[in-house]
Short mmCIF file of C-alpha atoms and ligand atoms in Angstrom, two decimals:
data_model
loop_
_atom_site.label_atom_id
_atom_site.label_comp_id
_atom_site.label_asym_id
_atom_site.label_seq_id
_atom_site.Cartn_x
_atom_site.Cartn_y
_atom_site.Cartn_z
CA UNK O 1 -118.25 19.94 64.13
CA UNK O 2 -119.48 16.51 63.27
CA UNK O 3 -123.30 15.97 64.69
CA UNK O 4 -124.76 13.25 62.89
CA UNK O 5 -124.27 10.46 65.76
CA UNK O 6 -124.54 6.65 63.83
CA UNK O 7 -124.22 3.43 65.41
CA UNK O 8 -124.47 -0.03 64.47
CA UNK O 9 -124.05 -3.56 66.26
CA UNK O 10 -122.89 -6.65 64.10
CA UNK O 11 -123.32 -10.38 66.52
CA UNK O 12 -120.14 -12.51 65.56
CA UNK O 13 -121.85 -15.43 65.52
CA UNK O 14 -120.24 -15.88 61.72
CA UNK O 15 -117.85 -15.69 59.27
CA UNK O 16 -118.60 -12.54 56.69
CA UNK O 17 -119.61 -13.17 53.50
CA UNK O 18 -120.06 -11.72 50.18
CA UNK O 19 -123.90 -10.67 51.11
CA UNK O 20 -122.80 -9.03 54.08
CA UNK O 21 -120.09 -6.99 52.08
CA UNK O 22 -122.04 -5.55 49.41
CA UNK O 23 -125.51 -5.30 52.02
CA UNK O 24 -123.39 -3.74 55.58
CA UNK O 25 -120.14 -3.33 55.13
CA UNK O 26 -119.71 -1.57 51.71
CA UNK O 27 -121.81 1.24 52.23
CA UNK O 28 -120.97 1.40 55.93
CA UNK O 29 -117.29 1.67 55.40
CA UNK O 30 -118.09 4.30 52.76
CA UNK O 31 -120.50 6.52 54.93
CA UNK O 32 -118.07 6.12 57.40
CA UNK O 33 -116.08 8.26 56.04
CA UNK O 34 -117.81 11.41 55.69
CA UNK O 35 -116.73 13.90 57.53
CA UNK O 36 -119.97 15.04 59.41
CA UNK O 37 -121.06 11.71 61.08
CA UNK O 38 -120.00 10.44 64.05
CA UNK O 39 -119.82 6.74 63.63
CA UNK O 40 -119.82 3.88 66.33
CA UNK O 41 -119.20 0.59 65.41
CA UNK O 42 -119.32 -2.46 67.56
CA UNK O 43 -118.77 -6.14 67.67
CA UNK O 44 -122.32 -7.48 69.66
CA UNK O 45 -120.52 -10.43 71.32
CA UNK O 46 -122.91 -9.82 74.19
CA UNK O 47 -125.46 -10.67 71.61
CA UNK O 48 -123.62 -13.73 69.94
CA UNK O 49 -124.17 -15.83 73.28
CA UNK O 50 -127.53 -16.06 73.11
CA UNK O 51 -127.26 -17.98 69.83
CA UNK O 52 -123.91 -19.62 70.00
CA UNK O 53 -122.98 -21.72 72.99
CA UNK O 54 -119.17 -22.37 71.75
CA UNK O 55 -116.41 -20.45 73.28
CA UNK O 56 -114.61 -20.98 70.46
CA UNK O 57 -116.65 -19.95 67.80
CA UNK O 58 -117.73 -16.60 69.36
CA UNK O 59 -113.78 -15.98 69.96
CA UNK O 60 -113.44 -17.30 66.44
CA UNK O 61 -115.75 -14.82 65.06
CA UNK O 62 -114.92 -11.83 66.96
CA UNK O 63 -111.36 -12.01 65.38
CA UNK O 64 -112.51 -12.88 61.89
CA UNK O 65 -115.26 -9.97 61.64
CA UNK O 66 -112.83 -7.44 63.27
CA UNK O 67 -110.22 -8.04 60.54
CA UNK O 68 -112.67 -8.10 58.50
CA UNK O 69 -113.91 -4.51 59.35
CA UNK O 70 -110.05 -3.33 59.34
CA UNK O 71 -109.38 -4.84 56.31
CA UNK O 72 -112.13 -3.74 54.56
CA UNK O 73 -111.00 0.33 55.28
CA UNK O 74 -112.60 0.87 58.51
CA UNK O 75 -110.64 3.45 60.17
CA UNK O 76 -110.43 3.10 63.99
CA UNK O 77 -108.88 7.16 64.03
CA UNK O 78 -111.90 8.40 61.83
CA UNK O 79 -114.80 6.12 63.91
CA UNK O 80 -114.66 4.31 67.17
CA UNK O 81 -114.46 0.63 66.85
CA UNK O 82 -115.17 -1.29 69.67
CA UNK O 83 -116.09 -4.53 71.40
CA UNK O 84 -119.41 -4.71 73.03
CA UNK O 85 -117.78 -7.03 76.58
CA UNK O 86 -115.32 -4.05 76.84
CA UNK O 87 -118.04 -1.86 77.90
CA UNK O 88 -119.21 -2.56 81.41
CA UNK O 89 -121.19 -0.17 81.24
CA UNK O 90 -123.71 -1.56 78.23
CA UNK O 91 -124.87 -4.44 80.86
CA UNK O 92 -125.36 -1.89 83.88
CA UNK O 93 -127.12 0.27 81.46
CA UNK O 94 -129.31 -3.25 80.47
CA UNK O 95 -130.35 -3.23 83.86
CA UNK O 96 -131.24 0.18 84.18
CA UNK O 97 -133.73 -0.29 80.86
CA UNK O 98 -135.09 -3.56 82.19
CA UNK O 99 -136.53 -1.37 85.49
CA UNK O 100 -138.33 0.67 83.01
CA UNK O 101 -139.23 -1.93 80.26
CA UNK O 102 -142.86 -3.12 79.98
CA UNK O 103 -143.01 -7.27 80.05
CA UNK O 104 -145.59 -6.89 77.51
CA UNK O 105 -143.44 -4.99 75.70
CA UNK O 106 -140.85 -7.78 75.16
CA UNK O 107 -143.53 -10.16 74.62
CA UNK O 108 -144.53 -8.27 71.34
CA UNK O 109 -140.54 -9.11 69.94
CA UNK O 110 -140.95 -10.63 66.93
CA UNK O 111 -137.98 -12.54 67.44
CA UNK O 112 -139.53 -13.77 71.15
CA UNK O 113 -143.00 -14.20 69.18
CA UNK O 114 -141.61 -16.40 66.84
CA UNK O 115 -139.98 -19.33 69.23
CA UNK O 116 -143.28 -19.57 70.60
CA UNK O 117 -145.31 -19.55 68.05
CA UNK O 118 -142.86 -22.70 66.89
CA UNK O 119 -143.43 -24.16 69.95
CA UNK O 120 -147.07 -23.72 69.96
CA UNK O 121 -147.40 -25.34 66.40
CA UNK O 122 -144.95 -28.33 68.03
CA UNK O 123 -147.17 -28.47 70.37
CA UNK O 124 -144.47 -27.53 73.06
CA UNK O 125 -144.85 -24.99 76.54
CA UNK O 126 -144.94 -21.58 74.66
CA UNK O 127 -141.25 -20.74 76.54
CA UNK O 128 -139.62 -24.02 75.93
CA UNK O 129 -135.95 -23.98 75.20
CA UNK O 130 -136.17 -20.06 75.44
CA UNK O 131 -133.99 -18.62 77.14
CA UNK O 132 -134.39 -15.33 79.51
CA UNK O 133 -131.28 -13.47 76.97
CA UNK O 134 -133.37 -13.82 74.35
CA UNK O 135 -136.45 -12.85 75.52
CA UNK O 136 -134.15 -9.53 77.01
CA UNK O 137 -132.34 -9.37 73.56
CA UNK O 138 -134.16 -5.65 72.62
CA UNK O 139 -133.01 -4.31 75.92
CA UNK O 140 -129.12 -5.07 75.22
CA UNK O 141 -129.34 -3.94 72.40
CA UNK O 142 -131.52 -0.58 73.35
CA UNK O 143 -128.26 0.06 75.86
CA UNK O 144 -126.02 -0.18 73.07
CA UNK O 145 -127.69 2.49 71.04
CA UNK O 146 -128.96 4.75 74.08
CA UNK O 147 -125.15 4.43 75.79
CA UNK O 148 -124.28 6.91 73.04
CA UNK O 149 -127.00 8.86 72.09
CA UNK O 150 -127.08 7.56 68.73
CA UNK O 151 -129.95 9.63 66.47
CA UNK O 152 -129.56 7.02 63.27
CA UNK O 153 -128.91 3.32 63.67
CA UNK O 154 -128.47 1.76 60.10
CA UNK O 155 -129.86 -1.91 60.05
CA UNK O 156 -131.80 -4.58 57.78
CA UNK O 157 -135.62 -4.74 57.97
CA UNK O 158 -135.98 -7.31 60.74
CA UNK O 159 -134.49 -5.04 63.34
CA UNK O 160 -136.42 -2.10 63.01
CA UNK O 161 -138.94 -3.18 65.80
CA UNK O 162 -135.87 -2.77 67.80
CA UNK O 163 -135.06 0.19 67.05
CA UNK O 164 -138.86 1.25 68.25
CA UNK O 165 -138.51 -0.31 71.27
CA UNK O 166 -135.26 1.37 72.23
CA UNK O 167 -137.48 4.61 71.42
CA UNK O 168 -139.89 3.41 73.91
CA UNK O 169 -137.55 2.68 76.70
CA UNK O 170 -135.99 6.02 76.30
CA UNK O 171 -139.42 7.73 76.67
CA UNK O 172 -140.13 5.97 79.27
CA UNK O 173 -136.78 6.77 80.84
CA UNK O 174 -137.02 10.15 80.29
CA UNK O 175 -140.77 10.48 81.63
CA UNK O 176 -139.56 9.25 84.93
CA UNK O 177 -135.60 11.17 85.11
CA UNK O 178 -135.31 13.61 82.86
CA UNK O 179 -134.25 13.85 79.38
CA UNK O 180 -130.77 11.70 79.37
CA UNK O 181 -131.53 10.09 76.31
CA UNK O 182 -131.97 10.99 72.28
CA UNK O 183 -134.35 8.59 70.47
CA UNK O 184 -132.53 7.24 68.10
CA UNK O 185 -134.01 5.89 64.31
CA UNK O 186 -133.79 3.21 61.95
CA UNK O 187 -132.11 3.86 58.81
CA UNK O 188 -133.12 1.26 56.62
CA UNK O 189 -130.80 -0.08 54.16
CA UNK O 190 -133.28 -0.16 51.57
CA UNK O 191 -131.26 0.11 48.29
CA UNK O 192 -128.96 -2.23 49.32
CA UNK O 193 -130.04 -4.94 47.01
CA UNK O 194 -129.70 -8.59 48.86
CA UNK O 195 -126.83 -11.29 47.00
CA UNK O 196 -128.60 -14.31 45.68
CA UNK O 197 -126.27 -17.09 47.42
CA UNK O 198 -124.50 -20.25 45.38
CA UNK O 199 -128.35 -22.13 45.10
CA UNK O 200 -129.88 -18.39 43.75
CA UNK O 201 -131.53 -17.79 47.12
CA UNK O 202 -130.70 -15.30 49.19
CA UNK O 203 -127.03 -15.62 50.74
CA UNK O 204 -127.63 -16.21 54.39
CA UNK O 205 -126.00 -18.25 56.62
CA UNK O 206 -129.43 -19.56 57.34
CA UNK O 207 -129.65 -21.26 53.77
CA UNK O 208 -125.97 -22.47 53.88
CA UNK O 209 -125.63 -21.18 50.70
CA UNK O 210 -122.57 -18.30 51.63
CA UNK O 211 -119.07 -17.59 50.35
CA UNK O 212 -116.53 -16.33 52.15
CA UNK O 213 -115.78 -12.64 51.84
CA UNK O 214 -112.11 -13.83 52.21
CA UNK O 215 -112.10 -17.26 51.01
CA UNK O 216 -108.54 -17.96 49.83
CA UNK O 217 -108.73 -17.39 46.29
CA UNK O 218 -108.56 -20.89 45.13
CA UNK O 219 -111.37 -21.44 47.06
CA UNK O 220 -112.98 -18.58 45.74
CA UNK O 221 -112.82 -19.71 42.19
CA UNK O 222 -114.13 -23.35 43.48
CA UNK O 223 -116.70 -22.01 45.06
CA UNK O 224 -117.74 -19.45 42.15
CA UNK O 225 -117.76 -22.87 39.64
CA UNK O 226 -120.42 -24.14 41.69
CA UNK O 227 -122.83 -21.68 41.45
CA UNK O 228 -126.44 -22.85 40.23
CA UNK O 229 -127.24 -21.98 36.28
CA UNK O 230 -129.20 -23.18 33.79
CA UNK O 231 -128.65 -25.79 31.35
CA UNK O 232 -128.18 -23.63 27.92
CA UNK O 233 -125.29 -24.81 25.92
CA UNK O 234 -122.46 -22.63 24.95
CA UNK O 235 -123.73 -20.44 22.37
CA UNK O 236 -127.63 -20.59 23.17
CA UNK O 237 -128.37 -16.56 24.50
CA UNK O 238 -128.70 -16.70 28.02
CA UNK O 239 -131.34 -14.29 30.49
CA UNK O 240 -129.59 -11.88 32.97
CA UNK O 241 -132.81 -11.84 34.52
CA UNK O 242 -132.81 -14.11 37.90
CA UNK O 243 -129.39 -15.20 36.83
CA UNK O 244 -127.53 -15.13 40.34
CA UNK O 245 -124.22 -15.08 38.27
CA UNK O 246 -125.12 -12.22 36.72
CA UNK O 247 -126.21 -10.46 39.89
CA UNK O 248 -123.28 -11.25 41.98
CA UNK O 249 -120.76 -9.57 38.91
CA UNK O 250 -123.45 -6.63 38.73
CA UNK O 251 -123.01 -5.96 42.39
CA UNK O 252 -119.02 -5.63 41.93
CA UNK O 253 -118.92 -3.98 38.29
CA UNK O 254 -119.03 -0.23 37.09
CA UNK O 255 -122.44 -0.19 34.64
CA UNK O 256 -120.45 -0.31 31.47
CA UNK O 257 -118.69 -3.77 33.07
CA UNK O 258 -122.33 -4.81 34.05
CA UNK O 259 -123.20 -3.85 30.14
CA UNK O 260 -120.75 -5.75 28.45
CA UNK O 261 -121.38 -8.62 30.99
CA UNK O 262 -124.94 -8.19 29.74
CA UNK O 263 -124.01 -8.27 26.02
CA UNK O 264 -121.87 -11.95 26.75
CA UNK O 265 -125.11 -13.29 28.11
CA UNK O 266 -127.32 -12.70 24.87
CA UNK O 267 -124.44 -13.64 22.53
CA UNK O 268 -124.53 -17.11 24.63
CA UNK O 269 -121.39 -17.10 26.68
CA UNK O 270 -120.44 -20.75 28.05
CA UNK O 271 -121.25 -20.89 31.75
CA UNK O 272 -117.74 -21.50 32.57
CA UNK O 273 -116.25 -18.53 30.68
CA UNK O 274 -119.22 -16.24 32.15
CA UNK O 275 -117.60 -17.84 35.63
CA UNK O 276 -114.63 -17.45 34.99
CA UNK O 277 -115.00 -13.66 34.49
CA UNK O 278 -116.93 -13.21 37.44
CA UNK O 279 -114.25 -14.80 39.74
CA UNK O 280 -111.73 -12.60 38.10
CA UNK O 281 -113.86 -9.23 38.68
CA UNK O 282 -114.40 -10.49 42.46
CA UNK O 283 -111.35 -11.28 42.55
CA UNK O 284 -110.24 -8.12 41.66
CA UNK O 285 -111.58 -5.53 44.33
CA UNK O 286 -111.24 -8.58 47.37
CA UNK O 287 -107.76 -9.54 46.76
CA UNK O 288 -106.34 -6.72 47.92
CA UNK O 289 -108.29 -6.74 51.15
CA UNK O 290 -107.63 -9.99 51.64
CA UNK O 291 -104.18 -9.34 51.55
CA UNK O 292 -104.63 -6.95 54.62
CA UNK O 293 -106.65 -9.50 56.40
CA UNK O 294 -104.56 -12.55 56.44
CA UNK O 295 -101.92 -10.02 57.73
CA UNK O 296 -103.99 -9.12 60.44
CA UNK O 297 -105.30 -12.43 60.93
CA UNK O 298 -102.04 -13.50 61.70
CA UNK O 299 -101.67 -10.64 64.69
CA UNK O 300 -104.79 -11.11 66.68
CA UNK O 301 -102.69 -8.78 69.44
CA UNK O 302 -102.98 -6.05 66.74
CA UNK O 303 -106.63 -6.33 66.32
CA UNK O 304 -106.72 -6.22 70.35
CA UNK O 305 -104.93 -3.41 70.68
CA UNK O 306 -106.91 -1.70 68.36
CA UNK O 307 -110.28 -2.45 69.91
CA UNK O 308 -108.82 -1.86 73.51
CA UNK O 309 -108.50 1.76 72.54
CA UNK O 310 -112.02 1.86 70.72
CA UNK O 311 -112.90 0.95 73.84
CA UNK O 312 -111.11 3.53 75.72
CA UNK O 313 -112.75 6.10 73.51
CA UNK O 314 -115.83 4.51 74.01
CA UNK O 315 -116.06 4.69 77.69
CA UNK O 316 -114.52 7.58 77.66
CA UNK O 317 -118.71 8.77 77.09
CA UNK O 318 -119.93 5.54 78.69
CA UNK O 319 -118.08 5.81 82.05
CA UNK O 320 -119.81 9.72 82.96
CA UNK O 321 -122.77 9.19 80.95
CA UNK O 322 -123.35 6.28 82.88
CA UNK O 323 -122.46 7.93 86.29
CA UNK O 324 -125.03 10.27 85.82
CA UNK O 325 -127.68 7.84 85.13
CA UNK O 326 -126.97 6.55 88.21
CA UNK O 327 -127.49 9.83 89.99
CA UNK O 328 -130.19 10.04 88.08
CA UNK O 329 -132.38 6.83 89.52
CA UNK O 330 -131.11 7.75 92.59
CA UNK O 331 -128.11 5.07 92.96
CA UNK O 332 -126.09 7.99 94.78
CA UNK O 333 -123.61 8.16 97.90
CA UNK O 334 -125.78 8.59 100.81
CA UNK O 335 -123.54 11.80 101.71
CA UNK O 336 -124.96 13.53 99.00
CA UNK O 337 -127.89 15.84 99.39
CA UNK O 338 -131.28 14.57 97.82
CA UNK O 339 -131.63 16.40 94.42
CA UNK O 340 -127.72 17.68 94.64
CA UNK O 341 -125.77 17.66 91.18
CA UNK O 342 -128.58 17.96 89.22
CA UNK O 343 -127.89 20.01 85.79
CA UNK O 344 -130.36 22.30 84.27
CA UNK O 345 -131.23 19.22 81.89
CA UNK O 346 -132.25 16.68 84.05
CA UNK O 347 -134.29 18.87 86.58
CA UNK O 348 -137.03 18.13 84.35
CA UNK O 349 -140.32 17.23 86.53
CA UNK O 350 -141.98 14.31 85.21
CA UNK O 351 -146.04 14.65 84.81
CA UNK O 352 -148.74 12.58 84.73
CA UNK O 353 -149.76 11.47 80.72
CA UNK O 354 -151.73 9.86 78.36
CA UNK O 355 -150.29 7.49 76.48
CA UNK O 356 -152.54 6.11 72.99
CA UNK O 357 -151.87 2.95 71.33
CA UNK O 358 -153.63 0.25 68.70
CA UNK O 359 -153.84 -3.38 70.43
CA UNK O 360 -154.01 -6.49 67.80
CA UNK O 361 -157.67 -6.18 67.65
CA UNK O 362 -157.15 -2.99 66.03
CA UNK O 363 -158.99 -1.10 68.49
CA UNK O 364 -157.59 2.30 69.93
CA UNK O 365 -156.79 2.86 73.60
CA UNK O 366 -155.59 5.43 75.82
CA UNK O 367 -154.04 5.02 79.19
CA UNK O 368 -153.32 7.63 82.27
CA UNK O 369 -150.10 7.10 83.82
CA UNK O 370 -149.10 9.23 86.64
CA UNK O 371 -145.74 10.79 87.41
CA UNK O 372 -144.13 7.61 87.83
CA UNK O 373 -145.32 5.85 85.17
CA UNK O 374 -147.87 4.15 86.95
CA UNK O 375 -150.78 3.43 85.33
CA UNK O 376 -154.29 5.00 86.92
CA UNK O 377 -156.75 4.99 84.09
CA UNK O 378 -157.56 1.87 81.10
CA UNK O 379 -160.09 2.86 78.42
CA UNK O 380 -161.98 0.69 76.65
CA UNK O 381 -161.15 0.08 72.87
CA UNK O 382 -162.86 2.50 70.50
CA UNK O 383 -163.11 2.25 67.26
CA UNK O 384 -161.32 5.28 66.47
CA UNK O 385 -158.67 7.65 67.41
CA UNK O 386 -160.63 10.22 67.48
CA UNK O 387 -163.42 9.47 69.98
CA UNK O 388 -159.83 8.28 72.08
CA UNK O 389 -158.98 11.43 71.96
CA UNK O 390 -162.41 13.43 72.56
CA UNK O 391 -162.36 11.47 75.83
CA UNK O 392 -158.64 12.40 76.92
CA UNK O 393 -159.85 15.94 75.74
CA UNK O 394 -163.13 16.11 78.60
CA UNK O 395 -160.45 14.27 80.85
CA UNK O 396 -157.80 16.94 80.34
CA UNK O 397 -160.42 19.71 80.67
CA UNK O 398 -163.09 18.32 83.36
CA UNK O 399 -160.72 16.45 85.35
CA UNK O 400 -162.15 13.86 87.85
CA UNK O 401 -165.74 15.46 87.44
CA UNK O 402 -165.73 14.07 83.43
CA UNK O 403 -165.63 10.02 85.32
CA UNK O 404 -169.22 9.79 86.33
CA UNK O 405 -170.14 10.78 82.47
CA UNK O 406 -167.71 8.36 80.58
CA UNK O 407 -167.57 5.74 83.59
CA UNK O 408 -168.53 2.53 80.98
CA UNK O 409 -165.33 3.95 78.81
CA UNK O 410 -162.89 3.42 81.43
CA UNK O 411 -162.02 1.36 84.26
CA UNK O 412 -160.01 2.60 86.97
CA UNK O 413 -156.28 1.18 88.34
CA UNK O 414 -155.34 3.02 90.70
CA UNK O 415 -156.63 4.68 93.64
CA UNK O 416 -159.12 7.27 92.93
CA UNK O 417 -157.35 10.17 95.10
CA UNK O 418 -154.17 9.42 92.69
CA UNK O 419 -156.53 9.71 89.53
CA UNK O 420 -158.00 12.53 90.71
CA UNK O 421 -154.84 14.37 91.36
CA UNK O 422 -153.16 13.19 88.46
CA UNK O 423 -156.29 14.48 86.42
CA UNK O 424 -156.54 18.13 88.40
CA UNK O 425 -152.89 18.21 87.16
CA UNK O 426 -154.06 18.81 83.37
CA UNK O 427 -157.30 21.07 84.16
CA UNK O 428 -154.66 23.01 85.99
CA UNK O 429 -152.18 23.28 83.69
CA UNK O 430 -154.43 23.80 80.58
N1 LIG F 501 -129.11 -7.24 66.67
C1 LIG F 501 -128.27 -6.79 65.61
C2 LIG F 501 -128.24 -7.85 64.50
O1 LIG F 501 -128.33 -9.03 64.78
C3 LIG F 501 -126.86 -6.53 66.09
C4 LIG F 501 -126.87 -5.45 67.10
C5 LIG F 501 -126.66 -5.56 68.45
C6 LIG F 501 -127.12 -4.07 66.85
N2 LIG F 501 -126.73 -4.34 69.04
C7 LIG F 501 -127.03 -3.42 68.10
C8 LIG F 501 -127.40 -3.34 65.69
C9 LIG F 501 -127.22 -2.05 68.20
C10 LIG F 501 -127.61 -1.98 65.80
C11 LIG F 501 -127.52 -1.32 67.05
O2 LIG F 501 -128.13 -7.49 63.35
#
């Protein structure tokens, strides 16, 4: 019985290239294939309009990183491999998040953050030339993880705030409905080690700096010749250390290759043989791949065929799950009896809470919220947890009569007969 559930998103916005081999699809091709996860994988073209305004290009890269994906062993029997835009439910599902999503929440992004912070330094409005799918960017991409109760989502370090704010919009969820969703977690790619591109920085498409995972292998070799060295003559000994050559070969080669690669360097290996040798290696593992993906390049129906029934599978959890969400927030034929249908696992009643958190000033707070998620009680920031919690603890245990005696600590917003009750609730309940 597989139970590990893993899912990750990839935005064809691009063409792959050798950094996103060795950094995603490598090792996510390889985990893949053990047999007690339960992989989804998914092409985020949902995602790639909010960067890329060209038909075109997102058509363009949909195709290219799907053969890519194929080629590179992905087994559509073993995982299910789908297209984002073949799943109506991930937008309904959006929508469903949004309801529940604090504004403020999205206005911590850092990806949100960022445009405005370059606008402020322009001296620009905060929002200009930022669009309303970027700013909802963490909610799309909470619905793709929460539509299948993934528990691990494997991504690079600058989406793990996502991943936390999927977590929060599945609390939040669940607070009001019932438990429908599993908080998922980042799984951090951390020993991936990062390709140093053609100029020695990092290979992003950001630096233009890439090569093509499936360059054709003329181009390959070109592109290889041009890679940024030193000046040391033939002969001179030459440092492995912060040599991008020699980290691009390491990254392909068993550690005796990587050994006698080392060996070259300090016995002062012209920079065209050491080239040469690292084009064949690459060479080597890609071109059979690439053999499979200029096949499949040249049968696009193949490649939709073969996400038209990842996407069967896919909604073949999507469609129910998604119908009982609806039930769930109440979007239900007005023939059916309040409450009817329920399962044992959603008749969950929601309570009133506390909820703690650390603001930017580093100061610790604690709200009340009441069944709904609407917030009664604000305190004021303390300096530490701790007297944030010995005032949730008189709260919990006094209930309303504790407010006269830590009145300057909080501020009320909400009706006082819905704190009260809200508060009873807890002095009730222990
Ligand atoms: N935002 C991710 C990226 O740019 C892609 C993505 C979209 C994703 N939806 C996802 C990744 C869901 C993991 C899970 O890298």
């Amino acid at each position: 019985m597989k139970t590990l559930r893993v899912l990750t998103g990839i935005t064809t916005s691009g063409t792959p290239h050798l950094g996103n081999y060795v950094g995603a699809i490598r090792p996510t091709v390889r985990a893949s294939r053990l047999s007690h996860v339960d992989s989804f994988y998914f092409l985020a073209d949902y995602h790639a309009l909010i960067k890329v305004g060209e038909p075109a290009r997102v058509q363009r890269s949909t195709l290219e990183i799907a053969a890519t994906w194929l080629a590179c062993g992905l087994d559509p029997e073993k995982v299910t491999f789908y297209r984002q835009s073949d799943i109506p439910e991930i937008p309904e599902l959006t929508w469903l998040l949004t309801c529940v999503t604090g504004k403020g929440l999205l206005n911590r992004a850092h990806a949100y953050k960022a445009s405005v912070d370059k606008n402020t330094a322009a001296g620009a409005e905060p929002d200009d030339g930022v669009t309303a799918g970027l700013f909802m960017y963490p909610v799309l991409m909470a619905a793709d993880i929460l539509m299948f109760n993934a528990h691990k989502v494997p991504v690079g370090r600058d989406q793990v705030q996502h991943i936390e704010m999927a977590r929060d919009m599945a609390s939040s969820f669940n607070h009001l409905y019932g438990e429908h969703f599993t908080l998922p977690e980042a799984e951090i790619e951390a020993h991936v080690a990062t390709l140093p591109g053609l100029d020695g920085r990092k290979m992003s498409k950001s630096y233009d700096n890439t090569i093509p995972l499936f360059a054709p292998r003329e181009q390959l070799r070109k592109l290889i010749m041009g890679i940024v060295t030193d000046s040391r003559a033939p002969g001179e000994p030459k440092d492995t250390e912060g040599s991008a050559l020699f980290q691009l070969f390491q990254a392909f080669a068993s550690p005796q290759e990587t050994a006698a690669f080392a060996s070259a360097f300090a016995e002062g290996i012209a920079w065209g043989e050491a080239k040469e040798r690292l084009f064949e290696r690459l060479d080597r593992e890609i071109a059979p791949m690439r053999a499979v993906y200029d096949e499949l390049m040249r049968d696009p129906a193949r490649i939709e065929r073969t996400l038209r029934a990842g996407a069967d599978k896919a909604r073949a959890i999507a469609t129910p799950f998604t119908a009982r969400l609806r039930h769930a927030v109440g979007l239900r034929p007005l023939d059916s009896v309040a409450g009817e249908g329920r399962t044992a696992r959603t008749d969950k009643v929601a309570t009133p809470t506390f909820k703690q958190y650390r603001e930017a000033d580093g100061l610790f707070r604690f709200k009340l919220l009441d069944a709904r998620g609407t917030l009664l009680l604000e305190s004021v920031g303390f300096e530490s947890p701790r007297e944030a919690a010995q005032a949730i603890a008189r709260l919990r245990k006094e209930g309303a009569a504790a407010l006269p005696g830590l009145g300057t600590q909080l501020q009320m917003q909400g009706p006082p007969q819905a704190v009260a009750e809200a508060l009873a609730h807890f002095s009730e309940n222990g």
